[in-house]
CSV table of C-alpha atoms in Angstrom, one decimal:
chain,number,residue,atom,x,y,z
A,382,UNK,CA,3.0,-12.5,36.7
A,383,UNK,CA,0.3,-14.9,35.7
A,384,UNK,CA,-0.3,-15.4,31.7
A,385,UNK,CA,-3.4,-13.4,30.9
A,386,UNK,CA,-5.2,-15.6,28.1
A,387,UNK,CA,-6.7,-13.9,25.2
A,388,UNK,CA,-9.6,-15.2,23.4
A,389,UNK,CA,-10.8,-13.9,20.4
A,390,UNK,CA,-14.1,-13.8,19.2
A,391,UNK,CA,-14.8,-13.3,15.3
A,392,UNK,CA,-17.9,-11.9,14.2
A,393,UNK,CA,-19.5,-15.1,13.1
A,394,UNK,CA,-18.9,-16.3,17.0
A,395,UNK,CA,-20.7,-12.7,18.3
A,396,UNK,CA,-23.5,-13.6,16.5
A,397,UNK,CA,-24.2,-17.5,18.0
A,398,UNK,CA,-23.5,-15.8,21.4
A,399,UNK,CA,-25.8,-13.1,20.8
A,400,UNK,CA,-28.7,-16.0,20.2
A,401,UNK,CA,-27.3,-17.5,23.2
A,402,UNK,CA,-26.8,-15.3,26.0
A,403,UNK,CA,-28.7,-12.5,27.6
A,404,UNK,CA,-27.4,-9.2,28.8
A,405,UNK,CA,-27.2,-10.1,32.5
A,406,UNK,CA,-25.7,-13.3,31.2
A,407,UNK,CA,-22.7,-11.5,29.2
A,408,UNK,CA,-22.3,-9.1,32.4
A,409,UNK,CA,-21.7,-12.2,34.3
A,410,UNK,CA,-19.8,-14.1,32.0
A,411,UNK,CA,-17.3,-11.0,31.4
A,412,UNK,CA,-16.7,-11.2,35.5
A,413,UNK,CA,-16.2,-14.9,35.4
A,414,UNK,CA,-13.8,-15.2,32.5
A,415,UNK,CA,-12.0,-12.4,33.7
A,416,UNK,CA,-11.7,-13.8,37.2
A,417,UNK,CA,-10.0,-17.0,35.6
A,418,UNK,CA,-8.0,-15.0,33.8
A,419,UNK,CA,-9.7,-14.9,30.3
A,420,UNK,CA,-10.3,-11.8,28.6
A,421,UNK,CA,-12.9,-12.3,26.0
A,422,UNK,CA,-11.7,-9.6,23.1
A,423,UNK,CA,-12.7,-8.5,19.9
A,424,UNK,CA,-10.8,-6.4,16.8
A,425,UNK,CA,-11.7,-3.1,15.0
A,426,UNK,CA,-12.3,-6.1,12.3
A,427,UNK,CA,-15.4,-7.5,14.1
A,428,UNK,CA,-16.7,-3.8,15.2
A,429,UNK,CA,-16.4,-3.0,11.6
A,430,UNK,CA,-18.2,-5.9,10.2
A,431,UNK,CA,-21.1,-5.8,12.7
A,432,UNK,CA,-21.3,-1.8,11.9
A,433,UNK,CA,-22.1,-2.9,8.2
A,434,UNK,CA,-25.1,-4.7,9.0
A,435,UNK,CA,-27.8,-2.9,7.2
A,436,UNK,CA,-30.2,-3.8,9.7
A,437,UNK,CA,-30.5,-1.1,12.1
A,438,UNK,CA,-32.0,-2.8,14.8
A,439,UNK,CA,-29.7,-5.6,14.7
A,440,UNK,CA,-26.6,-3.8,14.7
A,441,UNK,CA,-27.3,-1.7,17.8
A,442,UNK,CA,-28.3,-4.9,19.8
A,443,UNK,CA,-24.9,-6.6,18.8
A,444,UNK,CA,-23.2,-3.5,19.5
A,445,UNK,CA,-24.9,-3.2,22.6
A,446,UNK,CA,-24.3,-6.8,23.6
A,447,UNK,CA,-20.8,-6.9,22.8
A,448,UNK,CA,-20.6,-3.6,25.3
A,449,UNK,CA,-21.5,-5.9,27.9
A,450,UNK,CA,-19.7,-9.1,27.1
A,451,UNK,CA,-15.9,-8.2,25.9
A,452,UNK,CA,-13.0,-6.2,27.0
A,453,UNK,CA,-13.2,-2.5,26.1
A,454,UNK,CA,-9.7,-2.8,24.7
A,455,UNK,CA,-9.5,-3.6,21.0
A,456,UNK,CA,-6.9,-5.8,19.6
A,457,UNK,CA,-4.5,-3.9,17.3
A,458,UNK,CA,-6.1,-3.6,13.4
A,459,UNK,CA,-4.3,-5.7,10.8
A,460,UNK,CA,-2.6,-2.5,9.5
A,461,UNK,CA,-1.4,-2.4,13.5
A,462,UNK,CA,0.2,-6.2,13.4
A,463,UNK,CA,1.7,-5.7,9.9
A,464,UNK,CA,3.7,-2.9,10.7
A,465,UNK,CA,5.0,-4.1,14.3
A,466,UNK,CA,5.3,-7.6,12.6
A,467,UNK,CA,8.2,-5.2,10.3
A,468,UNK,CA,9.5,-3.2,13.0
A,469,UNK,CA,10.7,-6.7,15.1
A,470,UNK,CA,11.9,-8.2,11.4
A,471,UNK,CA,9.4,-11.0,10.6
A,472,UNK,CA,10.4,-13.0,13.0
A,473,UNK,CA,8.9,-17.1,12.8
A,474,UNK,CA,8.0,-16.0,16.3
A,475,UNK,CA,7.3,-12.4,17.5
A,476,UNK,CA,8.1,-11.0,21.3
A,477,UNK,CA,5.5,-10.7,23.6
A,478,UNK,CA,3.9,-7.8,23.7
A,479,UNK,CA,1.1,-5.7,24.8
A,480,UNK,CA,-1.9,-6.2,22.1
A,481,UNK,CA,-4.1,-3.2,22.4
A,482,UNK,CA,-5.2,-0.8,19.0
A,483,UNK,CA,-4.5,2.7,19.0
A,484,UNK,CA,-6.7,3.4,16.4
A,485,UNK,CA,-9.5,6.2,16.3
A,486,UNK,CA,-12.5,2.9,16.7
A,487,UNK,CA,-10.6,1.7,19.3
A,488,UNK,CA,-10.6,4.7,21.2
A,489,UNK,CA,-14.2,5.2,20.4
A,490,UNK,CA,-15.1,1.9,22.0
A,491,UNK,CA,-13.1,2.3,25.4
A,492,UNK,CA,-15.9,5.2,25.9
A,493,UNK,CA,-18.6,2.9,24.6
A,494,UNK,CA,-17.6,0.1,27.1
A,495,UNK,CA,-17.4,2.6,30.0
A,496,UNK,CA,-21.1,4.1,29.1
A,497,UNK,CA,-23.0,1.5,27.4
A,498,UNK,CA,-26.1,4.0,26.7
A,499,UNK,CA,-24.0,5.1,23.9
A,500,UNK,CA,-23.3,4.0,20.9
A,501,UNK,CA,-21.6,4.6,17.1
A,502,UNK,CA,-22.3,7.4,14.6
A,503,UNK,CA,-21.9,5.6,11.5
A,504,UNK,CA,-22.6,7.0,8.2
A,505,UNK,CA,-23.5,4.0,7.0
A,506,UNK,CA,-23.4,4.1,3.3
A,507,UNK,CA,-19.7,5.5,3.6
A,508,UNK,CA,-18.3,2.5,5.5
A,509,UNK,CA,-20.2,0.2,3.3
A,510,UNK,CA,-18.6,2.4,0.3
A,511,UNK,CA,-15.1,2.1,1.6
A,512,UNK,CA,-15.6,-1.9,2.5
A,513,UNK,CA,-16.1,-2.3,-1.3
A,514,UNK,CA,-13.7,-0.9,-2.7
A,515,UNK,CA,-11.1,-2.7,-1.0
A,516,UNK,CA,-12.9,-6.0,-1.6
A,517,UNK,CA,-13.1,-5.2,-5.3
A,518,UNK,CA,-9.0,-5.4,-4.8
A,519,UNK,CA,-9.3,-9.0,-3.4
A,520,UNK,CA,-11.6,-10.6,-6.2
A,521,UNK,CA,-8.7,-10.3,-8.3
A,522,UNK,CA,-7.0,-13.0,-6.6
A,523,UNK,CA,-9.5,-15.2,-7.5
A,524,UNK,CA,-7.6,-15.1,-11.0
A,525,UNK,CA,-4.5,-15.4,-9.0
A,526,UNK,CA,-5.7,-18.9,-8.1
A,527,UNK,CA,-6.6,-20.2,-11.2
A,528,UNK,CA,-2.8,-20.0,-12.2
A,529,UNK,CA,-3.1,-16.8,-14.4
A,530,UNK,CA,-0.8,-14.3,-14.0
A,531,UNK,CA,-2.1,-10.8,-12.9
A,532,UNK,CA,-0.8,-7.9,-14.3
A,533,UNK,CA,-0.8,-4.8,-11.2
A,534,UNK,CA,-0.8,-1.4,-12.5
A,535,UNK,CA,1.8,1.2,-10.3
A,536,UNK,CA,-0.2,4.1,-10.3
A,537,UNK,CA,1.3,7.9,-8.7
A,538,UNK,CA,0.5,10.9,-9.8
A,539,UNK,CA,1.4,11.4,-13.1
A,540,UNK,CA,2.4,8.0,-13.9
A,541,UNK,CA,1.6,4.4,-14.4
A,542,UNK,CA,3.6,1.1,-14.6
A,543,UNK,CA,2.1,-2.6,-15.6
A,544,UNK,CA,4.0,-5.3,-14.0
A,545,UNK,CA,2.9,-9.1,-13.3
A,546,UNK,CA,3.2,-10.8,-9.9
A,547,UNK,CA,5.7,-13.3,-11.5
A,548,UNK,CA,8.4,-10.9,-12.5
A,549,UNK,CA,7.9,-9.0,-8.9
A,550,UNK,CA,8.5,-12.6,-7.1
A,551,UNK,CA,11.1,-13.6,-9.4
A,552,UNK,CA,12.7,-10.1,-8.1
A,553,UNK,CA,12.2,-11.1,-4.3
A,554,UNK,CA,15.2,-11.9,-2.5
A,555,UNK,CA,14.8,-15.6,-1.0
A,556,UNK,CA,12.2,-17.1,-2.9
A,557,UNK,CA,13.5,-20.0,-5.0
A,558,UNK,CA,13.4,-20.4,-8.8
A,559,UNK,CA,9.6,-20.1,-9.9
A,560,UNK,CA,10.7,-22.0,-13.3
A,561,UNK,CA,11.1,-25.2,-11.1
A,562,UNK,CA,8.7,-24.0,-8.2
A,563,UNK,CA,5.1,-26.4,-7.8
A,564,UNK,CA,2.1,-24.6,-9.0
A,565,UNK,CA,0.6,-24.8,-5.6
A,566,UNK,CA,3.6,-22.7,-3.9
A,567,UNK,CA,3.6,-20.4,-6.8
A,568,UNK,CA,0.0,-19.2,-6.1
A,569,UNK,CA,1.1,-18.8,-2.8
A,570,UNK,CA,3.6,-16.4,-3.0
A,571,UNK,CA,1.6,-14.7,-5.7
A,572,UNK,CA,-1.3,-14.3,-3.3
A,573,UNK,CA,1.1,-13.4,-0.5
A,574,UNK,CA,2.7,-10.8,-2.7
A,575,UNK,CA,-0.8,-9.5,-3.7
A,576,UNK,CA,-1.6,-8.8,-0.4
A,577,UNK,CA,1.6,-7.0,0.4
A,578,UNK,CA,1.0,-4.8,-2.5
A,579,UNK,CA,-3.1,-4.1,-1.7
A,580,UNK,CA,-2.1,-3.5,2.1
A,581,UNK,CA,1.1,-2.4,2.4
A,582,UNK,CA,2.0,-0.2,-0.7
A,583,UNK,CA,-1.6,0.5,-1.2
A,584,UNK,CA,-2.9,1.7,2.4
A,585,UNK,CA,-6.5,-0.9,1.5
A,586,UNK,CA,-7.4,-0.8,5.1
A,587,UNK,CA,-10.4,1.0,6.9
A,588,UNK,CA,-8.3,2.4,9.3
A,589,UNK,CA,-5.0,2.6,7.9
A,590,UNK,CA,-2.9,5.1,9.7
A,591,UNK,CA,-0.2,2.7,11.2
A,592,UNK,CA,0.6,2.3,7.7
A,593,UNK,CA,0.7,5.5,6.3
A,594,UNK,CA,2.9,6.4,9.1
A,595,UNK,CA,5.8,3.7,8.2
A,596,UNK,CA,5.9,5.2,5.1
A,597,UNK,CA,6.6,8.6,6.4
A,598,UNK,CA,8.9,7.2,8.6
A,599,UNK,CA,10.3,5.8,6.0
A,600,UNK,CA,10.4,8.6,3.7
A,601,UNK,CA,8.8,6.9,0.7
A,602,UNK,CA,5.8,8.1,-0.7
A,603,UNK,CA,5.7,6.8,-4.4
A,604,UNK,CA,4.0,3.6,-4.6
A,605,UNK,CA,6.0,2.4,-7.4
A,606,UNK,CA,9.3,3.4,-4.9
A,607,UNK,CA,7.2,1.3,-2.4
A,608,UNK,CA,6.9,-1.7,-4.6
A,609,UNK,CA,10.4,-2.0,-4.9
A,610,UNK,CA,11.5,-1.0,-1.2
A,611,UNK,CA,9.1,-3.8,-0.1
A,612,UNK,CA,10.1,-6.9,-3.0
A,613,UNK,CA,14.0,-6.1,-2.0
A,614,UNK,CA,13.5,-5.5,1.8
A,615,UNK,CA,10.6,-6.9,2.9
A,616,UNK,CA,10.3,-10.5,1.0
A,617,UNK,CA,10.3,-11.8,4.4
A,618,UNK,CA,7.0,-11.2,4.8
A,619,UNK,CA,6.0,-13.5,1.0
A,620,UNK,CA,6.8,-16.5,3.9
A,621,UNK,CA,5.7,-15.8,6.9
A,622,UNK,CA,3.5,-13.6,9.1
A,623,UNK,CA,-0.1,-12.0,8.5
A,624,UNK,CA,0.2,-11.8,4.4
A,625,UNK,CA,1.3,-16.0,4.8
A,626,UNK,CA,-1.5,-16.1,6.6
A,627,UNK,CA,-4.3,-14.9,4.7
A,628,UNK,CA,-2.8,-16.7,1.4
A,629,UNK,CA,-3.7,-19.4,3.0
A,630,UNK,CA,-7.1,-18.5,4.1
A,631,UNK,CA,-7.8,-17.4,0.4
A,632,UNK,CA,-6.5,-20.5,-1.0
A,633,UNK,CA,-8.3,-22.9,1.9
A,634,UNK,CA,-11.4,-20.8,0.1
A,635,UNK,CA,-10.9,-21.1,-3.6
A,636,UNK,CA,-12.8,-23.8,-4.7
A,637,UNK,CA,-15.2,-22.5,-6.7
A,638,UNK,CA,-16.7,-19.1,-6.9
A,639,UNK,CA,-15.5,-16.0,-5.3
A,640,UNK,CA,-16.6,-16.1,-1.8
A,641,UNK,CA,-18.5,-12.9,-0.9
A,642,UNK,CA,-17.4,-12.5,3.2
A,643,UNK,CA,-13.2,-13.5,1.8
A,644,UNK,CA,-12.0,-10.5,2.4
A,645,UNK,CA,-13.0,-10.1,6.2
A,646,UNK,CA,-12.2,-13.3,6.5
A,647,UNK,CA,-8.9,-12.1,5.4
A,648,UNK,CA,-8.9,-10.3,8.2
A,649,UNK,CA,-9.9,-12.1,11.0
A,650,UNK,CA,-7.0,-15.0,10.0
A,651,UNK,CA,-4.4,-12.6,11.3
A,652,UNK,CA,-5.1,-12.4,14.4
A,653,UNK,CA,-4.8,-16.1,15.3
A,654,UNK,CA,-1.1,-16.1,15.7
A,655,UNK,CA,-1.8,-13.7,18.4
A,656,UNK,CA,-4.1,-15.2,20.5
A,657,UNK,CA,-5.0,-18.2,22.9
A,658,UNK,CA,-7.9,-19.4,21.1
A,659,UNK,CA,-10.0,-18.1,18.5
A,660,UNK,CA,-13.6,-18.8,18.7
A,661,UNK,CA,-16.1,-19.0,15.4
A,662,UNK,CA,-18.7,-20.8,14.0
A,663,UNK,CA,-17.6,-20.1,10.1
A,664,UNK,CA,-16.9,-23.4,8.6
A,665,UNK,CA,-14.5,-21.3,6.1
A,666,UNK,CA,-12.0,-21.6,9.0
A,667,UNK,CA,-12.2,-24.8,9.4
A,668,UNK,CA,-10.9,-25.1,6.0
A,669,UNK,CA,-7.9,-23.3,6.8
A,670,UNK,CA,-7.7,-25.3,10.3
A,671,UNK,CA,-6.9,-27.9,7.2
A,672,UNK,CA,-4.4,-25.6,5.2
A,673,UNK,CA,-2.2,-24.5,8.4
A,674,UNK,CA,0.5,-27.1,9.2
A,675,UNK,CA,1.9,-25.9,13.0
A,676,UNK,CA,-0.4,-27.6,15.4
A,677,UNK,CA,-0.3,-25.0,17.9
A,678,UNK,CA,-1.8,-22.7,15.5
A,679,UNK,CA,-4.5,-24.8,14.0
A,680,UNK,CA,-5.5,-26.1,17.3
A,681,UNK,CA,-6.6,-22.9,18.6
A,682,UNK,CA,-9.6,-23.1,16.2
A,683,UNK,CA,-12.7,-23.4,18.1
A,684,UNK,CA,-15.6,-23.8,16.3
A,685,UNK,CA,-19.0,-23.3,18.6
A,686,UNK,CA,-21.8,-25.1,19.2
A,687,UNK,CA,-25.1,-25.4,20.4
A,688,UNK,CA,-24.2,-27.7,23.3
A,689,UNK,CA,-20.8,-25.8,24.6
A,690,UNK,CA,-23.6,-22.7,26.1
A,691,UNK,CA,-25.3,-23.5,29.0
């Protein structure tokens, strides 16, 4: 069976092609690439991002547009990838599989695609509501990269424990001794850990059911009996996989202040492991095009231009 290629379009890259293409041009480019065997795809990342424009016209001609241009199967939500990513043991390399989201927008948008006279029902100020308060989560990493350590409150329901990153990663099985570690690969597995608390323990996803589901699987509902199931079993994922990931697109970022669009691009980094090429015009990625060191991964980067639509 011929190798279906994936490409992956981040919201940045929906835009340029928005100013580029017309409708009857997208219809026709969606027959072409999938006659070559391209499917042009998008993530419940990008949907969610574009539904957060507060420009009403706007937001219905991207949605519109990207009815006509990209596959009406979703990729999987991050929440999605983590939790497989666990289930096959954080592997370097993960087993080919089907990439397709089960999640409630996903199955909203198969419709959409099918009938593109209809669009979301988005309440608007909720989603903008829930956006924030998981990135109000992620600008406390930008402490995490100045070298301070951050002190994460355990929180259940009638209790609450302080403890810092550093203690949690000198608790992690595999991680070498942070006395003698270099600065650089401290804040890494500090951000790393962060986002395996946030995500993970915490549910800070949109659409976070995959999640809340390996925890019932798992029987653990405490978040403190989550922090430690995780540090003890799941330090894997403090070195590679999606949390690896977006360290290093927060730390390709850090250079000054807190950059107000981090936390989807967060997001969108995860999904580059899992396709062929992953198409944007945000020059934040090209940073981390800098900070990833496996060529086959950096080199799917593709930033557009101007002169690549005719």
């Amino acid at each position: 069976m011929p190798h279906i290629e994936t490409w992956y379009f981040e919201t940045s890259a929906v835009n340029f092609l928005l100013d580029s293409l017309s409708i009857e041009s997208a219809v026709e480019t969606r027959k072409l690439q999938n006659s070559k065997g391209r499917v042009w795809r998008i993530s419940p990342i990008t949907l969610w991002e574009i539904m957060m424009t507060s420009n009403t016209e706007k937001r219905e001609k991207l949605i519109y547009f990207c009815q006509h241009l990209f596959s009406e199967s979703l990729l999987p939500t991050p929440s999605e990838l983590i939790t497989a990513y666990i289930h096959q043991g954080a592997p370097r390399v993960e087993k080919v599989r089907p990439l397709h989201s089960h999640s409630e927008i996903a199955k909203v948008w198969i419709d959409l695609v099918s009938n593109s006279k209809k669009t979301f029902k988005i309440d608007h100020n909720e989603l903008r509501s829930r956006a924030k308060f998981i990135q109000g989560h992620i600008r406390s990493i930008h402490q995490i990269t100045k070298n301070s350590d951050s002190i994460i409150t355990l929180a259940d329901k009638n209790t609450s424990t302080e403890i810092s990153l550093s203690h949690l990663i000198r608790a992690a099985e595999g991680v070498e001794n942070i006395e003698t570690m270099h600065p650089n690969k401290i804040k890494f597995y500090k951000i790393s850990m962060y986002f395996m608390l946030v995500f993970l323990c915490g549910e800070a996803d949109i659409e976070n059911q995959s999640i809340k589901d390996f925890w019932t699987k798992a029987g653990i509902d405490s978040t403190t009996e989550r922090v430690h199931f995780a540090v003890k079993e799941l330090h894997k994922l403090l070195h590679v996989g999606p949390f690896a990931t977006m360290a290093l697109m927060v730390i390709s970022q850090m250079t000054g202040k807190y950059p107000r669009g981090l936390w989807f691009d967060c997001m969108h980094s995860v999904y580059l492991p899992y396709v062929d090429y992953f198409f944007t015009t945000d020059m934040h990625f090209q940073t981390l095009q800098h900070a990833i060191h496996e060529p086959a991964l950096s080199q799917k980067l593709v930033f557009l231009k101007k002169d690549m639509i005719t």
